[in-house]
Amino acid sequence: ASNGKPGMWLLDPTDVTISDAATSTLPAGGIYTPAAGASTSNINANEIKALLVGGTDVTITTASTGPAAGNINFNDGPGALGTFDPTRTTGLNTTLTLNAGVNGNVNINKPLTFTQVNLVVCCGKDINVNRAITMTRASLLLSAGGNVNQSQFAAITSTDGNVAMCA
């Protein structure tokens, strides 16, 4: 809202992949519904980016049900490695929150560069940071029920922001 808090987009399927591929199911009104009977769904990264840049907080919460662990995979699409880079230049920071289910992992397999967009990652099992995360005027929280694993290719950089990791 122009004179109030940003809006929120809440998604709550089972396993989720965020990538450059098309969103599985997104009916009118921005309410995400996974395909009936599907244990995995895809959300297009550019749709999330547009919401964050436009002032809307986005929360993706998965459930650990049936064969689905409730994982969240932030992946690259086919082709060259691209960076997910939401940048806000005015107004309050927005926040992307990834909450994986009690048996779920969060896997960061795409470089993330956030400017004035916070990132909160929570999960029941492990957070696997396999690509770089760069934060500018924003905060990063990685909170895992298991481990926070950071690969050698995954520098975490923060300029004018906070970084907290707990496992």
mmCIF file with all atom_site columns, C-alpha atoms in Angstrom:
data_model
loop_
_atom_site.group_PDB
_atom_site.id
_atom_site.type_symbol
_atom_site.label_atom_id
_atom_site.label_alt_id
_atom_site.label_comp_id
_atom_site.label_asym_id
_atom_site.label_entity_id
_atom_site.label_seq_id
_atom_site.pdbx_PDB_ins_code
_atom_site.Cartn_x
_atom_site.Cartn_y
_atom_site.Cartn_z
_atom_site.occupancy
_atom_site.B_iso_or_equiv
_atom_site.pdbx_formal_charge
_atom_site.auth_seq_id
_atom_site.auth_comp_id
_atom_site.auth_asym_id
_atom_site.auth_atom_id
_atom_site.pdbx_PDB_model_num
ATOM 1   C CA . ALA A 1 1   ? 0.000  0.000   0.000   1.00 0.00 ? 1   ALA A CA 1
ATOM 2   C CA . SER A 1 2   ? 1.307  3.444   -0.815  1.00 0.00 ? 2   SER A CA 1
ATOM 3   C CA . ASN A 1 3   ? 0.718  4.773   2.718   1.00 0.00 ? 3   ASN A CA 1
ATOM 4   C CA . GLY A 1 4   ? 1.011  1.590   4.782   1.00 0.00 ? 4   GLY A CA 1
ATOM 5   C CA . LYS A 1 5   ? 2.661  -1.780  5.091   1.00 0.00 ? 5   LYS A CA 1
ATOM 6   C CA . PRO A 1 6   ? 3.476  -3.817  2.005   1.00 0.00 ? 6   PRO A CA 1
ATOM 7   C CA . GLY A 1 7   ? 1.145  -6.661  1.096   1.00 0.00 ? 7   GLY A CA 1
ATOM 8   C CA . MET A 1 8   ? 1.944  -10.364 1.449   1.00 0.00 ? 8   MET A CA 1
ATOM 9   C CA . TRP A 1 9   ? 1.759  -13.299 -0.949  1.00 0.00 ? 9   TRP A CA 1
ATOM 10  C CA . LEU A 1 10  ? 1.521  -16.640 0.941   1.00 0.00 ? 10  LEU A CA 1
ATOM 11  C CA . LEU A 1 11  ? 2.149  -19.948 -0.831  1.00 0.00 ? 11  LEU A CA 1
ATOM 12  C CA . ASP A 1 12  ? 1.798  -23.280 0.964   1.00 0.00 ? 12  ASP A CA 1
ATOM 13  C CA . PRO A 1 13  ? 2.167  -26.405 -1.221  1.00 0.00 ? 13  PRO A CA 1
ATOM 14  C CA . THR A 1 14  ? 4.342  -29.468 -0.469  1.00 0.00 ? 14  THR A CA 1
ATOM 15  C CA . ASP A 1 15  ? 7.735  -29.523 -2.319  1.00 0.00 ? 15  ASP A CA 1
ATOM 16  C CA . VAL A 1 16  ? 8.493  -26.333 -4.250  1.00 0.00 ? 16  VAL A CA 1
ATOM 17  C CA . THR A 1 17  ? 11.047 -25.414 -6.883  1.00 0.00 ? 17  THR A CA 1
ATOM 18  C CA . ILE A 1 18  ? 11.651 -21.747 -7.642  1.00 0.00 ? 18  ILE A CA 1
ATOM 19  C CA . SER A 1 19  ? 13.171 -21.441 -11.117 1.00 0.00 ? 19  SER A CA 1
ATOM 20  C CA . ASP A 1 20  ? 12.903 -19.791 -14.508 1.00 0.00 ? 20  ASP A CA 1
ATOM 21  C CA . ALA A 1 21  ? 10.284 -22.348 -15.601 1.00 0.00 ? 21  ALA A CA 1
ATOM 22  C CA . ALA A 1 22  ? 6.578  -21.467 -15.703 1.00 0.00 ? 22  ALA A CA 1
ATOM 23  C CA . THR A 1 23  ? 4.558  -21.441 -12.485 1.00 0.00 ? 23  THR A CA 1
ATOM 24  C CA . SER A 1 24  ? 2.581  -24.671 -12.071 1.00 0.00 ? 24  SER A CA 1
ATOM 25  C CA . THR A 1 25  ? -0.747 -23.153 -11.042 1.00 0.00 ? 25  THR A CA 1
ATOM 26  C CA . LEU A 1 26  ? -1.475 -19.500 -10.279 1.00 0.00 ? 26  LEU A CA 1
ATOM 27  C CA . PRO A 1 27  ? -5.128 -18.547 -10.633 1.00 0.00 ? 27  PRO A CA 1
ATOM 28  C CA . ALA A 1 28  ? -6.338 -14.960 -10.855 1.00 0.00 ? 28  ALA A CA 1
ATOM 29  C CA . GLY A 1 29  ? -5.871 -12.887 -7.734  1.00 0.00 ? 29  GLY A CA 1
ATOM 30  C CA . GLY A 1 30  ? -2.349 -14.122 -6.942  1.00 0.00 ? 30  GLY A CA 1
ATOM 31  C CA . ILE A 1 31  ? -3.463 -17.092 -4.829  1.00 0.00 ? 31  ILE A CA 1
ATOM 32  C CA . TYR A 1 32  ? -1.139 -19.995 -5.513  1.00 0.00 ? 32  TYR A CA 1
ATOM 33  C CA . THR A 1 33  ? -2.620 -23.487 -5.536  1.00 0.00 ? 33  THR A CA 1
ATOM 34  C CA . PRO A 1 34  ? -0.523 -26.562 -6.354  1.00 0.00 ? 34  PRO A CA 1
ATOM 35  C CA . ALA A 1 35  ? -1.931 -28.876 -8.983  1.00 0.00 ? 35  ALA A CA 1
ATOM 36  C CA . ALA A 1 36  ? -4.357 -31.417 -7.494  1.00 0.00 ? 36  ALA A CA 1
ATOM 37  C CA . GLY A 1 37  ? -2.532 -34.526 -6.282  1.00 0.00 ? 37  GLY A CA 1
ATOM 38  C CA . ALA A 1 38  ? 0.885  -33.083 -7.127  1.00 0.00 ? 38  ALA A CA 1
ATOM 39  C CA . SER A 1 39  ? 3.600  -33.360 -4.504  1.00 0.00 ? 39  SER A CA 1
ATOM 40  C CA . THR A 1 40  ? 5.881  -30.872 -6.283  1.00 0.00 ? 40  THR A CA 1
ATOM 41  C CA . SER A 1 41  ? 5.228  -27.473 -7.819  1.00 0.00 ? 41  SER A CA 1
ATOM 42  C CA . ASN A 1 42  ? 7.238  -24.807 -9.619  1.00 0.00 ? 42  ASN A CA 1
ATOM 43  C CA . ILE A 1 43  ? 7.073  -21.062 -9.027  1.00 0.00 ? 43  ILE A CA 1
ATOM 44  C CA . ASN A 1 44  ? 8.580  -18.733 -11.613 1.00 0.00 ? 44  ASN A CA 1
ATOM 45  C CA . ALA A 1 45  ? 11.342 -16.645 -10.002 1.00 0.00 ? 45  ALA A CA 1
ATOM 46  C CA . ASN A 1 46  ? 10.429 -13.537 -12.026 1.00 0.00 ? 46  ASN A CA 1
ATOM 47  C CA . GLU A 1 47  ? 6.892  -13.539 -10.586 1.00 0.00 ? 47  GLU A CA 1
ATOM 48  C CA . ILE A 1 48  ? 8.348  -13.496 -7.068  1.00 0.00 ? 48  ILE A CA 1
ATOM 49  C CA . LYS A 1 49  ? 10.862 -10.800 -8.048  1.00 0.00 ? 49  LYS A CA 1
ATOM 50  C CA . ALA A 1 50  ? 8.131  -8.528  -9.451  1.00 0.00 ? 50  ALA A CA 1
ATOM 51  C CA . LEU A 1 51  ? 6.150  -8.795  -6.219  1.00 0.00 ? 51  LEU A CA 1
ATOM 52  C CA . LEU A 1 52  ? 9.167  -8.076  -3.993  1.00 0.00 ? 52  LEU A CA 1
ATOM 53  C CA . VAL A 1 53  ? 10.302 -5.095  -6.086  1.00 0.00 ? 53  VAL A CA 1
ATOM 54  C CA . GLY A 1 54  ? 6.726  -3.793  -6.153  1.00 0.00 ? 54  GLY A CA 1
ATOM 55  C CA . GLY A 1 55  ? 6.458  -3.750  -2.349  1.00 0.00 ? 55  GLY A CA 1
ATOM 56  C CA . THR A 1 56  ? 4.860  -7.122  -1.539  1.00 0.00 ? 56  THR A CA 1
ATOM 57  C CA . ASP A 1 57  ? 6.349  -9.556  0.973   1.00 0.00 ? 57  ASP A CA 1
ATOM 58  C CA . VAL A 1 58  ? 6.387  -13.163 -0.279  1.00 0.00 ? 58  VAL A CA 1
ATOM 59  C CA . THR A 1 59  ? 6.196  -16.217 2.001   1.00 0.00 ? 59  THR A CA 1
ATOM 60  C CA . ILE A 1 60  ? 6.519  -19.777 0.737   1.00 0.00 ? 60  ILE A CA 1
ATOM 61  C CA . THR A 1 61  ? 5.692  -22.417 3.342   1.00 0.00 ? 61  THR A CA 1
ATOM 62  C CA . THR A 1 62  ? 5.830  -26.122 2.515   1.00 0.00 ? 62  THR A CA 1
ATOM 63  C CA . ALA A 1 63  ? 4.334  -29.100 4.315   1.00 0.00 ? 63  ALA A CA 1
ATOM 64  C CA . SER A 1 64  ? 5.967  -32.474 4.977   1.00 0.00 ? 64  SER A CA 1
ATOM 65  C CA . THR A 1 65  ? 3.116  -34.768 3.903   1.00 0.00 ? 65  THR A CA 1
ATOM 66  C CA . GLY A 1 66  ? 2.973  -38.127 2.174   1.00 0.00 ? 66  GLY A CA 1
ATOM 67  C CA . PRO A 1 67  ? 5.996  -38.734 -0.058  1.00 0.00 ? 67  PRO A CA 1
ATOM 68  C CA . ALA A 1 68  ? 6.900  -35.019 -0.082  1.00 0.00 ? 68  ALA A CA 1
ATOM 69  C CA . ALA A 1 69  ? 9.521  -33.879 2.440   1.00 0.00 ? 69  ALA A CA 1
ATOM 70  C CA . GLY A 1 70  ? 8.493  -30.248 2.069   1.00 0.00 ? 70  GLY A CA 1
ATOM 71  C CA . ASN A 1 71  ? 11.729 -29.156 0.347   1.00 0.00 ? 71  ASN A CA 1
ATOM 72  C CA . ILE A 1 72  ? 12.250 -25.752 -1.244  1.00 0.00 ? 72  ILE A CA 1
ATOM 73  C CA . ASN A 1 73  ? 14.738 -25.698 -4.140  1.00 0.00 ? 73  ASN A CA 1
ATOM 74  C CA . PHE A 1 74  ? 15.862 -22.326 -5.510  1.00 0.00 ? 74  PHE A CA 1
ATOM 75  C CA . ASN A 1 75  ? 17.185 -23.503 -8.890  1.00 0.00 ? 75  ASN A CA 1
ATOM 76  C CA . ASP A 1 76  ? 18.480 -22.153 -12.165 1.00 0.00 ? 76  ASP A CA 1
ATOM 77  C CA . GLY A 1 77  ? 16.503 -22.800 -15.264 1.00 0.00 ? 77  GLY A CA 1
ATOM 78  C CA . PRO A 1 78  ? 17.973 -24.340 -18.398 1.00 0.00 ? 78  PRO A CA 1
ATOM 79  C CA . GLY A 1 79  ? 20.936 -22.548 -19.932 1.00 0.00 ? 79  GLY A CA 1
ATOM 80  C CA . ALA A 1 80  ? 23.433 -20.173 -18.350 1.00 0.00 ? 80  ALA A CA 1
ATOM 81  C CA . LEU A 1 81  ? 23.658 -19.546 -14.637 1.00 0.00 ? 81  LEU A CA 1
ATOM 82  C CA . GLY A 1 82  ? 21.549 -16.458 -13.897 1.00 0.00 ? 82  GLY A CA 1
ATOM 83  C CA . THR A 1 83  ? 21.275 -14.382 -10.739 1.00 0.00 ? 83  THR A CA 1
ATOM 84  C CA . PHE A 1 84  ? 17.998 -13.772 -8.902  1.00 0.00 ? 84  PHE A CA 1
ATOM 85  C CA . ASP A 1 85  ? 18.329 -10.070 -8.108  1.00 0.00 ? 85  ASP A CA 1
ATOM 86  C CA . PRO A 1 86  ? 15.300 -8.218  -6.722  1.00 0.00 ? 86  PRO A CA 1
ATOM 87  C CA . THR A 1 87  ? 16.230 -4.563  -6.139  1.00 0.00 ? 87  THR A CA 1
ATOM 88  C CA . ARG A 1 88  ? 14.052 -2.018  -4.344  1.00 0.00 ? 88  ARG A CA 1
ATOM 89  C CA . THR A 1 89  ? 15.038 1.619   -4.603  1.00 0.00 ? 89  THR A CA 1
ATOM 90  C CA . THR A 1 90  ? 12.273 3.314   -2.591  1.00 0.00 ? 90  THR A CA 1
ATOM 91  C CA . GLY A 1 91  ? 10.081 2.549   0.401   1.00 0.00 ? 91  GLY A CA 1
ATOM 92  C CA . LEU A 1 92  ? 10.495 -0.033  3.130   1.00 0.00 ? 92  LEU A CA 1
ATOM 93  C CA . ASN A 1 93  ? 12.363 -3.282  2.624   1.00 0.00 ? 93  ASN A CA 1
ATOM 94  C CA . THR A 1 94  ? 10.305 -6.243  1.522   1.00 0.00 ? 94  THR A CA 1
ATOM 95  C CA . THR A 1 95  ? 11.000 -9.808  2.665   1.00 0.00 ? 95  THR A CA 1
ATOM 96  C CA . LEU A 1 96  ? 11.180 -13.171 0.931   1.00 0.00 ? 96  LEU A CA 1
ATOM 97  C CA . THR A 1 97  ? 10.518 -15.900 3.515   1.00 0.00 ? 97  THR A CA 1
ATOM 98  C CA . LEU A 1 98  ? 11.144 -19.568 2.710   1.00 0.00 ? 98  LEU A CA 1
ATOM 99  C CA . ASN A 1 99  ? 9.746  -21.962 5.355   1.00 0.00 ? 99  ASN A CA 1
ATOM 100 C CA . ALA A 1 100 ? 10.374 -25.626 4.541   1.00 0.00 ? 100 ALA A CA 1
ATOM 101 C CA . GLY A 1 101 ? 8.387  -28.324 6.342   1.00 0.00 ? 101 GLY A CA 1
ATOM 102 C CA . VAL A 1 102 ? 9.524  -30.235 9.415   1.00 0.00 ? 102 VAL A CA 1
ATOM 103 C CA . ASN A 1 103 ? 11.268 -32.847 7.205   1.00 0.00 ? 103 ASN A CA 1
ATOM 104 C CA . GLY A 1 104 ? 12.254 -30.357 4.507   1.00 0.00 ? 104 GLY A CA 1
ATOM 105 C CA . ASN A 1 105 ? 15.527 -28.851 3.307   1.00 0.00 ? 105 ASN A CA 1
ATOM 106 C CA . VAL A 1 106 ? 16.093 -25.523 1.567   1.00 0.00 ? 106 VAL A CA 1
ATOM 107 C CA . ASN A 1 107 ? 18.601 -25.709 -1.304  1.00 0.00 ? 107 ASN A CA 1
ATOM 108 C CA . ILE A 1 108 ? 20.002 -22.451 -2.710  1.00 0.00 ? 108 ILE A CA 1
ATOM 109 C CA . ASN A 1 109 ? 21.254 -23.517 -6.165  1.00 0.00 ? 109 ASN A CA 1
ATOM 110 C CA . LYS A 1 110 ? 21.093 -20.093 -7.841  1.00 0.00 ? 110 LYS A CA 1
ATOM 111 C CA . PRO A 1 111 ? 23.103 -16.936 -7.005  1.00 0.00 ? 111 PRO A CA 1
ATOM 112 C CA . LEU A 1 112 ? 20.970 -14.455 -5.038  1.00 0.00 ? 112 LEU A CA 1
ATOM 113 C CA . THR A 1 113 ? 21.626 -10.690 -4.994  1.00 0.00 ? 113 THR A CA 1
ATOM 114 C CA . PHE A 1 114 ? 19.151 -8.711  -2.887  1.00 0.00 ? 114 PHE A CA 1
ATOM 115 C CA . THR A 1 115 ? 19.065 -4.925  -2.537  1.00 0.00 ? 115 THR A CA 1
ATOM 116 C CA . GLN A 1 116 ? 16.639 -3.626  0.075   1.00 0.00 ? 116 GLN A CA 1
ATOM 117 C CA . VAL A 1 117 ? 14.941 -7.045  0.107   1.00 0.00 ? 117 VAL A CA 1
ATOM 118 C CA . ASN A 1 118 ? 15.424 -9.246  3.192   1.00 0.00 ? 118 ASN A CA 1
ATOM 119 C CA . LEU A 1 119 ? 15.784 -13.032 3.008   1.00 0.00 ? 119 LEU A CA 1
ATOM 120 C CA . VAL A 1 120 ? 14.548 -15.330 5.785   1.00 0.00 ? 120 VAL A CA 1
ATOM 121 C CA . VAL A 1 121 ? 15.125 -19.081 5.377   1.00 0.00 ? 121 VAL A CA 1
ATOM 122 C CA . CYS A 1 122 ? 13.840 -21.595 7.950   1.00 0.00 ? 122 CYS A CA 1
ATOM 123 C CA . CYS A 1 123 ? 13.514 -25.359 7.702   1.00 0.00 ? 123 CYS A CA 1
ATOM 124 C CA . GLY A 1 124 ? 13.134 -28.539 9.698   1.00 0.00 ? 124 GLY A CA 1
ATOM 125 C CA . LYS A 1 125 ? 16.294 -30.143 8.314   1.00 0.00 ? 125 LYS A CA 1
ATOM 126 C CA . ASP A 1 126 ? 19.220 -28.524 6.414   1.00 0.00 ? 126 ASP A CA 1
ATOM 127 C CA . ILE A 1 127 ? 19.857 -25.297 4.549   1.00 0.00 ? 127 ILE A CA 1
ATOM 128 C CA . ASN A 1 128 ? 22.311 -25.944 1.703   1.00 0.00 ? 128 ASN A CA 1
ATOM 129 C CA . VAL A 1 129 ? 23.863 -22.757 0.316   1.00 0.00 ? 129 VAL A CA 1
ATOM 130 C CA . ASN A 1 130 ? 25.408 -23.879 -2.977  1.00 0.00 ? 130 ASN A CA 1
ATOM 131 C CA . ARG A 1 131 ? 25.637 -20.456 -4.676  1.00 0.00 ? 131 ARG A CA 1
ATOM 132 C CA . ALA A 1 132 ? 26.596 -16.939 -3.567  1.00 0.00 ? 132 ALA A CA 1
ATOM 133 C CA . ILE A 1 133 ? 24.224 -14.747 -1.570  1.00 0.00 ? 133 ILE A CA 1
ATOM 134 C CA . THR A 1 134 ? 24.840 -10.978 -1.693  1.00 0.00 ? 134 THR A CA 1
ATOM 135 C CA . MET A 1 135 ? 22.807 -8.603  0.489   1.00 0.00 ? 135 MET A CA 1
ATOM 136 C CA . THR A 1 136 ? 22.830 -4.787  0.273   1.00 0.00 ? 136 THR A CA 1
ATOM 137 C CA . ARG A 1 137 ? 20.836 -2.685  2.774   1.00 0.00 ? 137 ARG A CA 1
ATOM 138 C CA . ALA A 1 138 ? 19.056 -5.905  3.727   1.00 0.00 ? 138 ALA A CA 1
ATOM 139 C CA . SER A 1 139 ? 19.224 -8.684  6.299   1.00 0.00 ? 139 SER A CA 1
ATOM 140 C CA . LEU A 1 140 ? 19.711 -12.433 5.943   1.00 0.00 ? 140 LEU A CA 1
ATOM 141 C CA . LEU A 1 141 ? 18.525 -15.084 8.415   1.00 0.00 ? 141 LEU A CA 1
ATOM 142 C CA . LEU A 1 142 ? 19.328 -18.768 7.883   1.00 0.00 ? 142 LEU A CA 1
ATOM 143 C CA . SER A 1 143 ? 17.719 -20.928 10.593  1.00 0.00 ? 143 SER A CA 1
ATOM 144 C CA . ALA A 1 144 ? 17.865 -24.716 10.230  1.00 0.00 ? 144 ALA A CA 1
ATOM 145 C CA . GLY A 1 145 ? 16.592 -27.549 12.413  1.00 0.00 ? 145 GLY A CA 1
ATOM 146 C CA . GLY A 1 146 ? 19.650 -29.488 11.180  1.00 0.00 ? 146 GLY A CA 1
ATOM 147 C CA . ASN A 1 147 ? 22.702 -27.862 9.594   1.00 0.00 ? 147 ASN A CA 1
ATOM 148 C CA . VAL A 1 148 ? 23.526 -24.771 7.563   1.00 0.00 ? 148 VAL A CA 1
ATOM 149 C CA . ASN A 1 149 ? 25.909 -26.061 4.871   1.00 0.00 ? 149 ASN A CA 1
ATOM 150 C CA . GLN A 1 150 ? 27.835 -23.543 2.772   1.00 0.00 ? 150 GLN A CA 1
ATOM 151 C CA . SER A 1 151 ? 29.747 -24.799 -0.283  1.00 0.00 ? 151 SER A CA 1
ATOM 152 C CA . GLN A 1 152 ? 33.083 -23.385 -1.391  1.00 0.00 ? 152 GLN A CA 1
ATOM 153 C CA . PHE A 1 153 ? 31.292 -21.663 -4.314  1.00 0.00 ? 153 PHE A CA 1
ATOM 154 C CA . ALA A 1 154 ? 28.850 -19.848 -2.047  1.00 0.00 ? 154 ALA A CA 1
ATOM 155 C CA . ALA A 1 155 ? 30.256 -16.650 -0.598  1.00 0.00 ? 155 ALA A CA 1
ATOM 156 C CA . ILE A 1 156 ? 27.821 -14.773 1.640   1.00 0.00 ? 156 ILE A CA 1
ATOM 157 C CA . THR A 1 157 ? 28.348 -10.998 1.480   1.00 0.00 ? 157 THR A CA 1
ATOM 158 C CA . SER A 1 158 ? 26.470 -8.274  3.320   1.00 0.00 ? 158 SER A CA 1
ATOM 159 C CA . THR A 1 159 ? 26.810 -4.508  2.903   1.00 0.00 ? 159 THR A CA 1
ATOM 160 C CA . ASP A 1 160 ? 24.879 -2.349  5.357   1.00 0.00 ? 160 ASP A CA 1
ATOM 161 C CA . GLY A 1 161 ? 22.785 -5.243  6.676   1.00 0.00 ? 161 GLY A CA 1
ATOM 162 C CA . ASN A 1 162 ? 22.707 -8.116  9.167   1.00 0.00 ? 162 ASN A CA 1
ATOM 163 C CA . VAL A 1 163 ? 23.512 -11.799 8.716   1.00 0.00 ? 163 VAL A CA 1
ATOM 164 C CA . ALA A 1 164 ? 22.396 -14.437 11.244  1.00 0.00 ? 164 ALA A CA 1
ATOM 165 C CA . MET A 1 165 ? 22.847 -18.204 10.916  1.00 0.00 ? 165 MET A CA 1
ATOM 166 C CA . CYS A 1 166 ? 21.661 -20.763 13.440  1.00 0.00 ? 166 CYS A CA 1
ATOM 167 C CA . ALA A 1 167 ? 21.291 -24.511 13.318  1.00 0.00 ? 167 ALA A CA 1
#
